[in-house]
XYZ file of C-alpha atoms in Angstrom:
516
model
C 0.000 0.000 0.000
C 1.221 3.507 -0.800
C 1.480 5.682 2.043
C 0.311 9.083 1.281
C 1.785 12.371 2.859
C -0.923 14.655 4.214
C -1.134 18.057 3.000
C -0.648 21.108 5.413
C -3.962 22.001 5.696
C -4.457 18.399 6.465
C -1.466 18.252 9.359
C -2.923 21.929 11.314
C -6.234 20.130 11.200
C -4.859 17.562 13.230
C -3.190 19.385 15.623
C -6.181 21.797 16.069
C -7.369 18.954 18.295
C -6.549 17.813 21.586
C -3.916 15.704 22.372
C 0.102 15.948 23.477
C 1.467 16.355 20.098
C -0.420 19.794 19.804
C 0.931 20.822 23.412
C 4.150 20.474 22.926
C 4.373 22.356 19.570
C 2.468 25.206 21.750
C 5.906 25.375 23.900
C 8.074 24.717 21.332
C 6.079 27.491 19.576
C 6.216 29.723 22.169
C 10.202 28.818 22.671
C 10.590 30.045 19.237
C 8.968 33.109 19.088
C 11.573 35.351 21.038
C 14.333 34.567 18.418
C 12.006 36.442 16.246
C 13.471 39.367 18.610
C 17.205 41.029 18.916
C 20.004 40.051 19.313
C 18.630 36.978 17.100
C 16.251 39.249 14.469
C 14.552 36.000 12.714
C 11.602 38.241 11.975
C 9.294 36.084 10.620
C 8.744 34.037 13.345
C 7.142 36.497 14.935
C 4.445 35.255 12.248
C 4.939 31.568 12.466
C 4.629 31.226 16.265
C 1.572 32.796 16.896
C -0.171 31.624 13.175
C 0.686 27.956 15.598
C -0.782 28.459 17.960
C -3.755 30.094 16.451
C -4.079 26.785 14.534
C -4.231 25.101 17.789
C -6.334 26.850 19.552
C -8.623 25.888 16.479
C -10.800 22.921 17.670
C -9.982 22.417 21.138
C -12.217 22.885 24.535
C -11.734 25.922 26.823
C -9.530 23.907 29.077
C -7.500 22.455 26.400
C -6.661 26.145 24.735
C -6.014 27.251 28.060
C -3.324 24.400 28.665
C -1.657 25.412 25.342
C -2.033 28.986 25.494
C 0.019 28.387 29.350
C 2.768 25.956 27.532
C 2.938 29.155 24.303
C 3.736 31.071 27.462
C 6.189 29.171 29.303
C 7.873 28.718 26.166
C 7.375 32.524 25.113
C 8.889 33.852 28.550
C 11.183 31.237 29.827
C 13.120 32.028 27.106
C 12.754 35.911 26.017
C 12.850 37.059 29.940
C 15.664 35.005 31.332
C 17.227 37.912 32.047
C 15.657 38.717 34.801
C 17.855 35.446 37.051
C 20.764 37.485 35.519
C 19.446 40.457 37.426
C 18.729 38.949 40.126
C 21.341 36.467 41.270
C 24.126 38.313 39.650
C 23.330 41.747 40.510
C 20.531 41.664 42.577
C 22.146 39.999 45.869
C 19.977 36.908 45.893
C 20.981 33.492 46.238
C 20.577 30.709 43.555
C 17.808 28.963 44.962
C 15.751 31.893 45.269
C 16.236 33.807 41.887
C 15.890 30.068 40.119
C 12.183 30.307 42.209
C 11.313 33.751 41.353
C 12.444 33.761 37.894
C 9.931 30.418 37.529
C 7.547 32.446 39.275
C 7.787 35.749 36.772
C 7.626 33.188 33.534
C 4.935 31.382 35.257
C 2.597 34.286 35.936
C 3.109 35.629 32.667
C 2.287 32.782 31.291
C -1.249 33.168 32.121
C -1.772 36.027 29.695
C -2.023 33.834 26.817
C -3.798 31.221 28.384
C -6.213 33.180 29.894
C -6.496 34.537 26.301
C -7.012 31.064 24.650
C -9.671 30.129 27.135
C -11.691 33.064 27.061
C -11.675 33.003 23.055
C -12.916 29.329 22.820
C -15.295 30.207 25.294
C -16.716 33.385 24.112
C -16.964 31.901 20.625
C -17.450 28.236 20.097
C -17.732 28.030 17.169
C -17.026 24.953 15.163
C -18.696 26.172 11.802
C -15.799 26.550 8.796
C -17.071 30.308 8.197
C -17.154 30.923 12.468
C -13.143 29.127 12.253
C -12.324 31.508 9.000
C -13.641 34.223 10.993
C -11.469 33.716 14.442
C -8.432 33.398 12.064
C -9.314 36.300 9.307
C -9.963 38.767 12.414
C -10.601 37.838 15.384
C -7.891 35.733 16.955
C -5.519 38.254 15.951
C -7.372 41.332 17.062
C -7.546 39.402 20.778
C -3.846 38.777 20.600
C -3.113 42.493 20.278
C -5.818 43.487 22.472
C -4.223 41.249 25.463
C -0.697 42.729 24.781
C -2.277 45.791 25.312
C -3.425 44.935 27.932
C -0.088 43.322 29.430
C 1.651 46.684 29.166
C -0.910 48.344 31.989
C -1.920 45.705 34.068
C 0.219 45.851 37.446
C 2.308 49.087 35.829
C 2.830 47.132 33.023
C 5.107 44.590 31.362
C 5.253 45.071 27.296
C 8.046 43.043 25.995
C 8.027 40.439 23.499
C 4.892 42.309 21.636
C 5.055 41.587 18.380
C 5.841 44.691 17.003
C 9.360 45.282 18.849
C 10.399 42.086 16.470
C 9.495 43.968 12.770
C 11.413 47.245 13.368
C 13.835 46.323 10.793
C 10.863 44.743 8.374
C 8.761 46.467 6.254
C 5.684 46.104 8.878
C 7.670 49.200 10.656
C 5.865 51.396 8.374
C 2.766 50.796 10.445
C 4.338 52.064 13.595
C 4.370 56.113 12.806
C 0.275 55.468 12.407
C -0.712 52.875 14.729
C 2.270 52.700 17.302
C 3.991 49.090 18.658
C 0.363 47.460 18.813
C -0.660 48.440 15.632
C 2.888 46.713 14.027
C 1.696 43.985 16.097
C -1.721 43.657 14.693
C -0.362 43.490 11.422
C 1.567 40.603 12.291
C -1.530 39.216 14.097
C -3.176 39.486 11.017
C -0.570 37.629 8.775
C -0.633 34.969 10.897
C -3.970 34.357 10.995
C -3.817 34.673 7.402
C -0.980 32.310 6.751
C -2.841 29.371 8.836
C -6.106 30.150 6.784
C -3.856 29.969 3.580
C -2.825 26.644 4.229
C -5.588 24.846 5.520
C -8.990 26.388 3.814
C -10.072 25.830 0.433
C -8.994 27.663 -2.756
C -11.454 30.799 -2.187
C -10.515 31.090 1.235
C -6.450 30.842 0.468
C -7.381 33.641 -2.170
C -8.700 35.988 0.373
C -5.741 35.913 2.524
C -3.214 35.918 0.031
C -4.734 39.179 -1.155
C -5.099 40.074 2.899
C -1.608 39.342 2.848
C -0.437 41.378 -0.366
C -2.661 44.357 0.962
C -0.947 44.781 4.338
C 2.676 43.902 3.313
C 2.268 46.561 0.629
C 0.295 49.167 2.352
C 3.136 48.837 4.665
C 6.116 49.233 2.796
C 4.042 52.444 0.953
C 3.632 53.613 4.729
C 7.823 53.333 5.217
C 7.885 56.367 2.259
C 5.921 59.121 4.318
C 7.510 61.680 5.668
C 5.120 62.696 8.635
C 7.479 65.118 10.361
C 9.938 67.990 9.131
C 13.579 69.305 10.098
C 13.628 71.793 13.527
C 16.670 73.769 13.460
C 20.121 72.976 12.663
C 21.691 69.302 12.983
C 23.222 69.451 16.481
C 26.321 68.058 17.380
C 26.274 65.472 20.343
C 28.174 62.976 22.582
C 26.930 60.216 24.816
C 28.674 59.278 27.352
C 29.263 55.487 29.089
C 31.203 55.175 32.151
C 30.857 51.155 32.163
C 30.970 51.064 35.804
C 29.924 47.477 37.315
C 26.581 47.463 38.708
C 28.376 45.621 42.273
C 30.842 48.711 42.096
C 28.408 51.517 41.461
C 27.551 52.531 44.815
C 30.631 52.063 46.839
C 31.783 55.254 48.454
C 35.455 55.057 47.699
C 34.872 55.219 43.996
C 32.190 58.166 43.710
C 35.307 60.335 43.025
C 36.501 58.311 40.735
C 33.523 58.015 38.883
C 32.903 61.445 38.572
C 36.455 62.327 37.742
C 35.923 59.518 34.564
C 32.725 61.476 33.550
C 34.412 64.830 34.166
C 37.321 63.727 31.834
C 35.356 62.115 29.331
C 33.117 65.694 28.836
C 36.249 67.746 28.999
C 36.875 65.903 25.484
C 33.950 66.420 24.364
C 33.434 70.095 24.921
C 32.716 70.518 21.035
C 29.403 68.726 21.414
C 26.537 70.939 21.735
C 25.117 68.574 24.010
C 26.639 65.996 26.132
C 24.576 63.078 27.804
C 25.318 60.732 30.974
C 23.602 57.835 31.799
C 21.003 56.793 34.614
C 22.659 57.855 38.355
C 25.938 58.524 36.651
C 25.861 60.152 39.823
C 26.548 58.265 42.717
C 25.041 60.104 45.236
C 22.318 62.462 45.886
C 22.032 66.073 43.897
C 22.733 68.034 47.385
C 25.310 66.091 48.171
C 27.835 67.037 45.638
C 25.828 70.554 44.112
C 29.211 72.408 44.398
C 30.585 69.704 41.776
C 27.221 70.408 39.345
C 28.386 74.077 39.881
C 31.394 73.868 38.387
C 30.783 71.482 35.398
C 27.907 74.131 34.488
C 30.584 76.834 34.537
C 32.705 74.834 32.303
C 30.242 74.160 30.078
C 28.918 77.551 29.616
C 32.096 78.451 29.337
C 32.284 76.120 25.874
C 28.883 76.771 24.704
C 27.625 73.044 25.362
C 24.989 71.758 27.777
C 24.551 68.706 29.718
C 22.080 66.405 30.957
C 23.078 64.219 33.896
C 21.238 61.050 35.574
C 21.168 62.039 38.895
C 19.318 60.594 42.518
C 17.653 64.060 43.718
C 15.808 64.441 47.268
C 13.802 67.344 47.993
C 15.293 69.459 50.907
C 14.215 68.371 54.825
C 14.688 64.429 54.477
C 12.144 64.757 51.791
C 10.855 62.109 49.179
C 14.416 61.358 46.596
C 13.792 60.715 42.715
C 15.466 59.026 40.137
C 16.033 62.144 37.963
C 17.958 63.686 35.098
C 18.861 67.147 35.491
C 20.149 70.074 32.889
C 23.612 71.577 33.202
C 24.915 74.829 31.921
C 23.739 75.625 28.319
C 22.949 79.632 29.884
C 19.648 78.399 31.387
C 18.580 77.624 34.756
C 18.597 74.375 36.738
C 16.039 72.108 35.436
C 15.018 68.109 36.551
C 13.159 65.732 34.907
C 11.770 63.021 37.521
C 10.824 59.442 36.406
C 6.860 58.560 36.341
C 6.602 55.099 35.615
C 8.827 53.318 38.668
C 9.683 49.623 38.258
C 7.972 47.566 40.642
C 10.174 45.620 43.505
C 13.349 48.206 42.321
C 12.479 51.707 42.421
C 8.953 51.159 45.075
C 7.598 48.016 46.760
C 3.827 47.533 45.891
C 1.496 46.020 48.825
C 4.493 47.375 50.980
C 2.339 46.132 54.119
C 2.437 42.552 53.062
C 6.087 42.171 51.163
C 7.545 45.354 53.579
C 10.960 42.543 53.793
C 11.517 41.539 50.213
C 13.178 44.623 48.910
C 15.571 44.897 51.757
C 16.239 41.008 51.419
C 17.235 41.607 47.827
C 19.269 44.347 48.868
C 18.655 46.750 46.170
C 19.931 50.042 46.771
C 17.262 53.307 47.010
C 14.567 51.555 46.336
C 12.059 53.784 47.896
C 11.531 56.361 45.075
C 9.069 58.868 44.657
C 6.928 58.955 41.320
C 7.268 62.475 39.634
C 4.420 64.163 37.592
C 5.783 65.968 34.728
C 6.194 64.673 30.915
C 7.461 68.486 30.007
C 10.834 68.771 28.063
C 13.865 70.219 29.215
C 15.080 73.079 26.846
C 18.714 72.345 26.601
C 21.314 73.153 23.876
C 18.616 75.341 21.777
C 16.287 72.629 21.867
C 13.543 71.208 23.842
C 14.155 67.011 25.048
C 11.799 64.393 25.779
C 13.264 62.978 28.520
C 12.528 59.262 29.858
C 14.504 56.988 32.552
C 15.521 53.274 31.774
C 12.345 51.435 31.180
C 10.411 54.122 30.734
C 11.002 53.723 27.167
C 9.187 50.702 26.840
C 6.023 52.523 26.736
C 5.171 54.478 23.385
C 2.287 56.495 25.001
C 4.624 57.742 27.524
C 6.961 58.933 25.107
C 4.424 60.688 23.018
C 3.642 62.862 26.411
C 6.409 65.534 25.552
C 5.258 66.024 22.330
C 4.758 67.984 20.195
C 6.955 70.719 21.943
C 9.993 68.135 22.106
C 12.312 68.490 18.983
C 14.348 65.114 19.990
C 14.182 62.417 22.637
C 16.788 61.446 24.946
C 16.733 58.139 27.336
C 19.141 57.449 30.132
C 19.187 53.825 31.453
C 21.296 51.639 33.442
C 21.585 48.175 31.553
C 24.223 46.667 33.789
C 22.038 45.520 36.155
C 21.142 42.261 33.260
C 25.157 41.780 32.400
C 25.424 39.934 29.038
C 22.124 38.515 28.991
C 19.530 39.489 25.902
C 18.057 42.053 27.705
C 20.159 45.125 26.589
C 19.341 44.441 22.973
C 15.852 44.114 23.266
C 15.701 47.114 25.333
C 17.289 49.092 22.636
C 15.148 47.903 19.735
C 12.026 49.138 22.157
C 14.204 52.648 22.311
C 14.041 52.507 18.263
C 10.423 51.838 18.499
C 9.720 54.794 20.379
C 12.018 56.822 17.834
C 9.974 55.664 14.873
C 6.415 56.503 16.556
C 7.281 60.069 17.669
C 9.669 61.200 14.482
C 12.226 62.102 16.438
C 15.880 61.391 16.606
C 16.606 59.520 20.546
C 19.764 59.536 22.299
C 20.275 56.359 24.073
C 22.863 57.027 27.041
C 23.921 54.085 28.611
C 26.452 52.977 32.075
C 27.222 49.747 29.803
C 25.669 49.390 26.464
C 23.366 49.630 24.594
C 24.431 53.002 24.224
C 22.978 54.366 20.140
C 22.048 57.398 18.386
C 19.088 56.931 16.702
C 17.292 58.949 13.804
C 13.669 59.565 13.277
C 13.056 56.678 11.769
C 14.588 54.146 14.353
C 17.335 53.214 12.065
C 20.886 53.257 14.744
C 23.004 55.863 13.463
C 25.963 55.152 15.607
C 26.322 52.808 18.680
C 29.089 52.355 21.450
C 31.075 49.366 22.057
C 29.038 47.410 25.092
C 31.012 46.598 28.305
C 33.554 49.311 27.446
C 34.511 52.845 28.804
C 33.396 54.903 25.256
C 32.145 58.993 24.324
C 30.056 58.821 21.344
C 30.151 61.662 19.192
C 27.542 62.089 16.863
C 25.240 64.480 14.610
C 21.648 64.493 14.771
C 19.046 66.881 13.295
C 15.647 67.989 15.659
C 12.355 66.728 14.344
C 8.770 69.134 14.326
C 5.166 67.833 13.866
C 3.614 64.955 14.806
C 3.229 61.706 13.574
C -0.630 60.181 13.566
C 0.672 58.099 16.629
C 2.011 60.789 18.148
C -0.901 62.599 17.794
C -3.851 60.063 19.152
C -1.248 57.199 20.964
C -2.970 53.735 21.525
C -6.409 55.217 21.134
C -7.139 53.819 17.590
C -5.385 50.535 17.592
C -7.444 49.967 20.569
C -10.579 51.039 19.652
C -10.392 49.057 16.176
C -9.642 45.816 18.100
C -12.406 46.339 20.358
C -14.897 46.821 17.777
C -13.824 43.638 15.530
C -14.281 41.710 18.867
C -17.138 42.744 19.999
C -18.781 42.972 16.542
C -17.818 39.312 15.757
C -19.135 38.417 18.641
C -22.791 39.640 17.633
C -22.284 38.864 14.043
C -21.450 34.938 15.447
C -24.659 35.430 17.555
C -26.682 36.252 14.952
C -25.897 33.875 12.555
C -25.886 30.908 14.727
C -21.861 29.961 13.927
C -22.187 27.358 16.409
């Protein structure tokens, strides 16, 4: 007897059952998707993953899409967060056992994003009728996904990375991001993958409508890459960045504040023919009050040489008041002014439920951990031109970002990546920077202690980028940026909206027409 191969459409109808053979491709699935990510950058896996386990999700009971959608996500996160045991046991003070136990923990309770999302989907629609399964893969599956990333980045403060859109910002699905932000790059990708499963298992009419699906997006895409949606502000201005490299276990120790300050000090004495000069998060070792007299003088200097400087600096208001993790203008002719970080990391910079895990902080022994939360998006006007300031992972959120706009002419992030030593982390957090460059249309300084420090244009695209792990000023020219883009304009509002209203008008549509 001749044994004869099944066809594609023929093997994801098998595995849109139950059964162990479609659980484990859900984790190896999910395992797979954060290559699709830097430093790896296989882009179109940020298609494949999710068009498998939309496939799987196909035919299966509530329970059973919940158990896959947990196993995507233990694949998904075990793998793109690792990092965080780096942070932890190498940086963080904690033992083995316990950062092996809280890292599980962090993977584990993430994972219940997309398995909450594949139960609630095959419970809210049931459907087993071809044109109800077309349906959950032509819109609605992927409009959920991108709904419940959304979602990820607010709930508890938020945790955004690995959305889909970080992955393309090299592809041409970047196009998308000017108009509909990270989540609307995302839905895109969504899309395709619903698409893709729907072109290989459906008939010949169905496999016609999402190759033209496909062709439409792709291509309305790659048009979307030629707009210009914002205009030159000024002259180009001449910068440097600076990164001390200092070892996160070395930062604080008081024998080497002078030293670190005396490598800054040296490092901008080079670089007094930069109009603007940039150190990273607490290049300061100490607190603003504590060492003003030394802010004095570099301002003098600098004045002196017609640049300006913004420092990352720990500031406490006067009388043992609240302290701040803060960035703070130097010389440039204009007065003294601080940016304070708004969006605090959770169990670093403030304990949440402080009554009830009051011990855990101090057990990890992370130093000023107790910040306050400041209030104020407004840019700092330094060097002729007005900054968008954010603070280490602030820059993971694009509606943040668009606060200082449109007065802000460029963007500048300070951040402190040696706390995840040479883990993955660092490169995925710069590809979130670009991100955020490419949705407001503004050039970003990226300011680092160890790397990833880049100067990027308006577009994203890394103009110039330091050596990581190594002592480095990077000079640079970058030209201001005036308007607004769409995104910058109306944020997450429309992706939003537009996914709510394909899910909730399925949903009726399904009702109606008794896809059951």
């Amino acid at each position: 007897m001749n044994a004869v191969m099944p066809s594609p459409g023929q093997g994801i109808a098998a595995l849109s059952h139950g059964g162990w053979p479609g659980h484990l491709l859900a984790l190896l699935a999910g395992a797979l998707l954060p290559l699709a990510f830097a430093p790896f950058d296989f882009i179109f896996l940020a298609v494949l993953a999710p068009a498998l386990l939309f496939a799987l999700w196909l035919q299966v009971s509530p329970g059973q899409a919940f158990a896959r959608g947990y196993l995507f996500g233990v694949g998904m996160f075990g793998v793109g967060v690792s990092w965080v045991f780096v942070s932890m046991y190498e940086n963080g003070g904690v033992g083995l056992a316990m950062s092996l136990f809280l890292t599980s923990f962090f993977v584990l309770f993430l994972s219940l994003f997309p398995a909450v999302l594949g139960y609630g989907l095959t419970r809210l629609l049931p459907w087993q009728h071809p044109i109800g399964q077309r349906l959950k893969l032509l819109l609605l599956f992927p409009a959920a996904w991108v709904l419940w990333e959304w979602v990820r980045g607010w709930f508890f403060t938020g945790f955004p990375w690995l959305a889909l859109g970080y992955s393309q910002i090299d592809g041409p699905l970047a196009g998308v991001a000017p108009l509909l932000g990270v989540y609307g790059v995302s839905l895109a990708a969504a899309l395709s993958a619903g698409w893709l499963v729907l072109l290989l298992r459906d008939g010949w009419v169905w496999r016609g409508v999402a190759a033209l699906s496909l062709s439409i997006v792709l291509g309305g895409a790659v048009a979307l890459n030629k707009v210009s949606w914002v205009q030159p502000a000024g002259a180009p201005l001449k910068v440097t960045l600076l990164q001390g490299n200092i070892p996160q276990d070395m930062k604080w120790l008081w024998d080497l504040r002078d030293p670190t300050l005396e490598l800054y000090t040296n490092l901008t004495r080079a670089s007094w023919d930069s109009d603007l000069i940039v150190w990273p998060e607490t290049a300061v070792p100490a607190l603003y009050h504590e060492v003003e007299d030394f802010f004095d003088g570099l301002a003098a200097e600098a004045d002196r040489h017609g640049s300006a400087l913004l420092i990352g600096v720990i500031y406490q208001e006067p009388n043992a008041g609240p302290y701040y993790n803060s960035v703070v203008s130097v010389g440039g002719a204009t007065s003294r002014q601080f940016y304070h970080k708004r969006h605090l990391v959770p169990f670093t910079e403030y304990l949440p439920l402080e009554g009830v895990l009051g011990g855990l902080v101090k057990f990890m022994q992370v130093p000023m951990s107790d910040f306050s939360k400041g209030t104020s998006a407004a840019p700092l006007r330094v060097a002729g031109q007005h900054a968008g300031v954010s603070i280490c992972y602030e820059d993971a959120f694009g509606e943040e970002a668009i606060g200082a706009l449109p007065e802000a002419t460029l963007l500048v992030n300070v951040t402190n990546d040696a706390w995840f030593g040479h883990s993955i982390a660092p490169q995925q957090h710069l590809q979130m920077a670009r991100m955020r460059a490419l949705e407001a249309g503004r050039p970003l300084l990226r300011a680092t202690n160890t790397g990833m420090t880049a100067v990027m244009d308006e577009r994203g695209r890394v103009s110039s980028q330091a050596p990581q792990f190594e002592v480095h000023a990077l000079h640079d020219t970058v030209q201001p940026m005036q308007g607004l883009t769409p995104y910058g304009r109306f944020g997450n509002v429309p992706v939003v909206t537009a996914v709510l209203i394909c899910l909730i008008g399925g949903w009726f549509v399904s009702r109606r027409a008794g896809l059951t």
